């Protein structure tokens, strides 16, 4: 695929430099937290960026990407060269309506934004239907999205912590969904101390879930602006977009 250029630097070179800088940030954060970088998975958020960028990412060693709009994500996955797609784990990280469940399970390897029992049921049925059509077994990894905001600060998506145990039990009781952990976005408007406290709360909730669901080992938290705080809190998966691909272009 062709690459654009800016000031003599190819798009691939631009992405490579940004990717190196982010990986160095992760390395430093892990050193400060006494953790190994090997336990951190980097998910590059490719929303609004073209398929060509995804091909560059794969060529640069990226194995995980994330999208949060069903229509865009489905179109990109269909457009990707099968050889490129086969090297990727595709995470759906956006808010999801139940009527989109069938569409999403057709291309996503993991849905990180399960936030209510009704959605869990819709995804389970969609995976079962897809397995039936294919004449075989199928499953879907899912994370439970937790709303870390309180009072007026709530509302960035996710289930209230008080309802988390019930949702975990619901997902664990499905036939086709595999509960793999938790995901959250830091509430808006917090300073560094507040964000660190929010991620620490998420880590505590994750530990509680793992007491009864030991397979739920993923903790997805942290983005371009706060990944260091997420690493310090024990995040296993970081969702980084802007710091690697730059500002999102206008919607196509």
XYZ file of C-alpha atoms in Angstrom:
252
model
C 0.000 0.000 0.000
C 1.197 3.491 -0.745
C 2.406 5.831 1.959
C 1.859 9.552 2.154
C 4.577 11.950 3.169
C 4.951 15.076 5.231
C 8.059 17.237 4.898
C 9.937 14.378 3.248
C 9.040 11.894 5.977
C 6.890 8.998 4.860
C 3.761 8.090 6.790
C 5.360 4.793 7.772
C 8.413 6.599 9.153
C 6.186 8.992 11.078
C 4.245 6.138 12.649
C 7.456 4.233 13.396
C 8.962 7.213 15.234
C 5.805 7.764 17.272
C 5.538 4.076 18.060
C 9.128 4.017 19.291
C 8.481 7.034 21.511
C 5.385 5.417 23.050
C 7.194 2.149 23.660
C 9.966 4.076 25.379
C 7.359 5.760 27.596
C 5.970 2.337 28.480
C 9.472 1.031 29.258
C 10.157 3.967 31.594
C 6.767 3.605 33.270
C 7.370 -0.095 33.837
C 10.821 0.574 35.279
C 9.357 3.136 37.686
C 6.612 0.711 38.705
C 8.910 -2.296 39.022
C 7.109 -4.140 36.243
C 8.283 -5.872 33.075
C 7.306 -4.277 29.735
C 6.694 -7.804 28.498
C 3.449 -7.978 30.502
C 2.038 -4.877 28.775
C 0.017 -5.156 25.565
C -0.217 -2.036 23.404
C -3.494 -1.581 21.561
C -3.270 1.097 18.867
C -6.587 2.904 18.427
C -7.090 3.441 14.702
C -10.429 5.280 14.726
C -10.768 7.643 11.734
C -7.381 6.591 10.367
C -7.106 4.737 7.042
C -6.500 1.074 6.402
C -3.043 1.938 5.103
C -2.065 3.011 8.619
C -3.106 -0.384 9.959
C -0.900 -2.089 7.377
C 2.031 0.089 8.474
C 1.371 -0.793 12.116
C 1.406 -4.515 11.408
C 4.626 -4.113 9.419
C 6.088 -2.354 12.475
C 5.210 -5.225 14.786
C 1.867 -4.094 16.221
C -0.422 -7.031 16.966
C -3.434 -5.307 18.560
C -5.638 -2.510 17.234
C -8.862 -0.979 18.517
C -11.884 0.692 16.953
C -15.006 2.160 18.524
C -17.447 2.692 15.659
C -19.061 -0.429 14.243
C -19.633 0.765 10.706
C -16.094 2.066 10.307
C -14.507 -0.928 12.014
C -16.391 -3.465 9.917
C -15.493 -1.706 6.690
C -11.800 -1.569 7.592
C -11.607 -5.214 8.578
C -13.261 -6.190 5.301
C -10.835 -3.998 3.342
C -7.696 -5.273 5.043
C -5.565 -7.762 3.185
C -6.319 -11.182 4.747
C -2.622 -11.719 5.411
C -2.519 -8.478 7.418
C -5.779 -9.223 9.229
C -4.533 -12.651 10.283
C -1.739 -11.013 12.288
C -4.056 -8.771 14.292
C -6.190 -9.033 17.384
C -9.045 -6.591 16.836
C -10.552 -4.986 19.945
C -13.898 -3.197 19.822
C -13.684 -0.513 22.502
C -16.710 1.725 21.902
C -20.181 1.922 23.349
C -22.291 -0.736 21.686
C -26.003 -0.994 21.009
C -27.487 -4.457 21.247
C -28.705 -4.318 17.650
C -25.066 -4.050 16.530
C -23.994 -7.262 18.269
C -24.311 -9.448 15.174
C -22.256 -7.015 13.127
C -19.472 -6.663 15.693
C -18.951 -10.368 16.336
C -18.311 -10.830 12.625
C -14.941 -9.071 12.894
C -13.993 -8.414 16.535
C -11.731 -10.723 18.510
C -12.497 -8.955 21.780
C -15.258 -6.577 22.882
C -13.941 -4.390 25.699
C -17.125 -2.418 26.335
C -19.661 -4.861 27.784
C -21.566 -2.709 30.272
C -24.939 -4.387 30.851
C -26.490 -7.860 30.972
C -28.682 -7.181 27.932
C -25.630 -6.547 25.773
C -23.932 -9.678 27.098
C -26.963 -11.703 26.074
C -27.071 -10.140 22.614
C -23.386 -10.860 22.018
C -23.746 -14.437 23.251
C -26.632 -15.080 20.861
C -24.772 -13.435 17.984
C -21.689 -15.601 18.526
C -23.874 -18.712 18.742
C -25.606 -17.805 15.489
C -22.271 -17.225 13.798
C -21.003 -20.573 15.059
C -24.114 -22.246 13.711
C -23.657 -20.647 10.319
C -20.045 -21.801 10.239
C -20.896 -25.269 11.477
C -18.531 -25.161 14.427
C -17.601 -23.784 17.805
C -16.948 -20.118 18.422
C -16.370 -17.839 21.393
C -15.706 -14.163 22.034
C -13.395 -12.559 24.578
C -15.065 -9.726 26.481
C -14.094 -7.144 29.071
C -16.495 -5.418 31.422
C -16.363 -1.647 31.136
C -16.558 0.105 34.495
C -17.634 3.712 35.015
C -15.044 5.192 37.370
C -16.816 8.526 37.694
C -18.895 9.456 40.708
C -21.950 11.685 40.912
C -21.853 14.357 38.217
C -18.556 12.959 36.919
C -20.095 9.609 35.961
C -21.088 8.917 32.399
C -17.981 8.123 30.318
C -19.439 4.704 29.700
C -19.523 1.563 31.760
C -21.390 -0.147 34.529
C -21.451 1.299 38.059
C -19.046 -0.609 40.322
C -21.918 -1.702 42.562
C -23.389 -3.689 39.661
C -20.123 -5.227 38.494
C -20.418 -8.536 40.334
C -23.828 -9.246 38.818
C -22.590 -8.457 35.311
C -19.542 -10.691 35.775
C -21.779 -13.560 36.844
C -24.049 -12.935 33.861
C -21.171 -13.082 31.389
C -19.680 -16.143 33.084
C -23.050 -17.861 32.713
C -23.207 -17.429 28.936
C -22.225 -20.194 26.554
C -20.063 -18.263 24.114
C -18.517 -15.316 25.969
C -15.190 -15.534 27.787
C -14.779 -13.070 30.639
C -11.217 -11.796 30.328
C -11.133 -8.754 32.598
C -12.081 -5.108 33.040
C -11.762 -1.897 31.048
C -12.246 1.744 31.988
C -11.610 5.301 30.864
C -10.408 7.848 33.409
C -13.121 10.416 34.249
C -12.754 13.788 32.567
C -11.286 16.756 34.385
C -9.156 14.895 36.920
C -5.659 15.962 37.837
C -2.840 13.428 37.987
C -3.629 12.473 41.570
C -7.313 11.980 40.780
C -6.572 9.879 37.715
C -4.149 7.713 39.682
C -6.812 7.195 42.338
C -9.391 6.229 39.689
C -7.038 3.654 38.169
C -6.207 2.299 41.618
C -9.918 1.827 42.232
C -10.208 -0.043 38.940
C -7.325 -2.301 39.963
C -9.088 -3.093 43.235
C -12.283 -3.952 41.368
C -10.323 -6.181 38.994
C -8.831 -8.058 41.938
C -12.307 -8.568 43.382
C -13.553 -9.998 40.082
C -10.559 -12.326 39.826
C -11.342 -13.903 43.189
C -14.297 -15.674 41.588
C -13.244 -15.466 37.922
C -9.486 -16.167 37.893
C -9.351 -16.099 34.102
C -10.268 -12.385 34.101
C -6.654 -11.219 34.106
C -6.828 -8.269 31.681
C -6.894 -4.719 32.996
C -7.380 -2.325 30.088
C -6.722 1.274 31.116
C -4.653 4.226 30.041
C -4.501 6.246 26.851
C -2.065 8.687 25.242
C -2.205 11.192 28.090
C -2.238 8.923 31.119
C -0.599 5.638 30.198
C 2.114 6.020 32.858
C -0.502 6.242 35.600
C -2.246 3.169 34.220
C 0.984 1.174 34.196
C 1.622 2.186 37.804
C -1.850 0.904 38.729
C -1.264 -2.487 37.117
C -2.795 -2.108 33.647
C -2.009 -4.979 31.306
C -3.414 -3.361 28.156
C -2.983 0.272 27.070
C -5.196 1.899 24.426
C -3.133 4.523 22.603
C -4.174 6.396 19.483
C -3.147 10.034 19.114
C 0.397 9.598 20.433
C 1.075 7.052 17.660
C -1.111 8.032 14.700
C -1.444 11.746 15.384
C -4.586 13.828 15.501
C -7.555 12.098 13.980
C -8.339 13.262 10.444
C -11.809 14.473 9.547
C -14.404 11.737 9.313
C -14.610 10.231 5.888
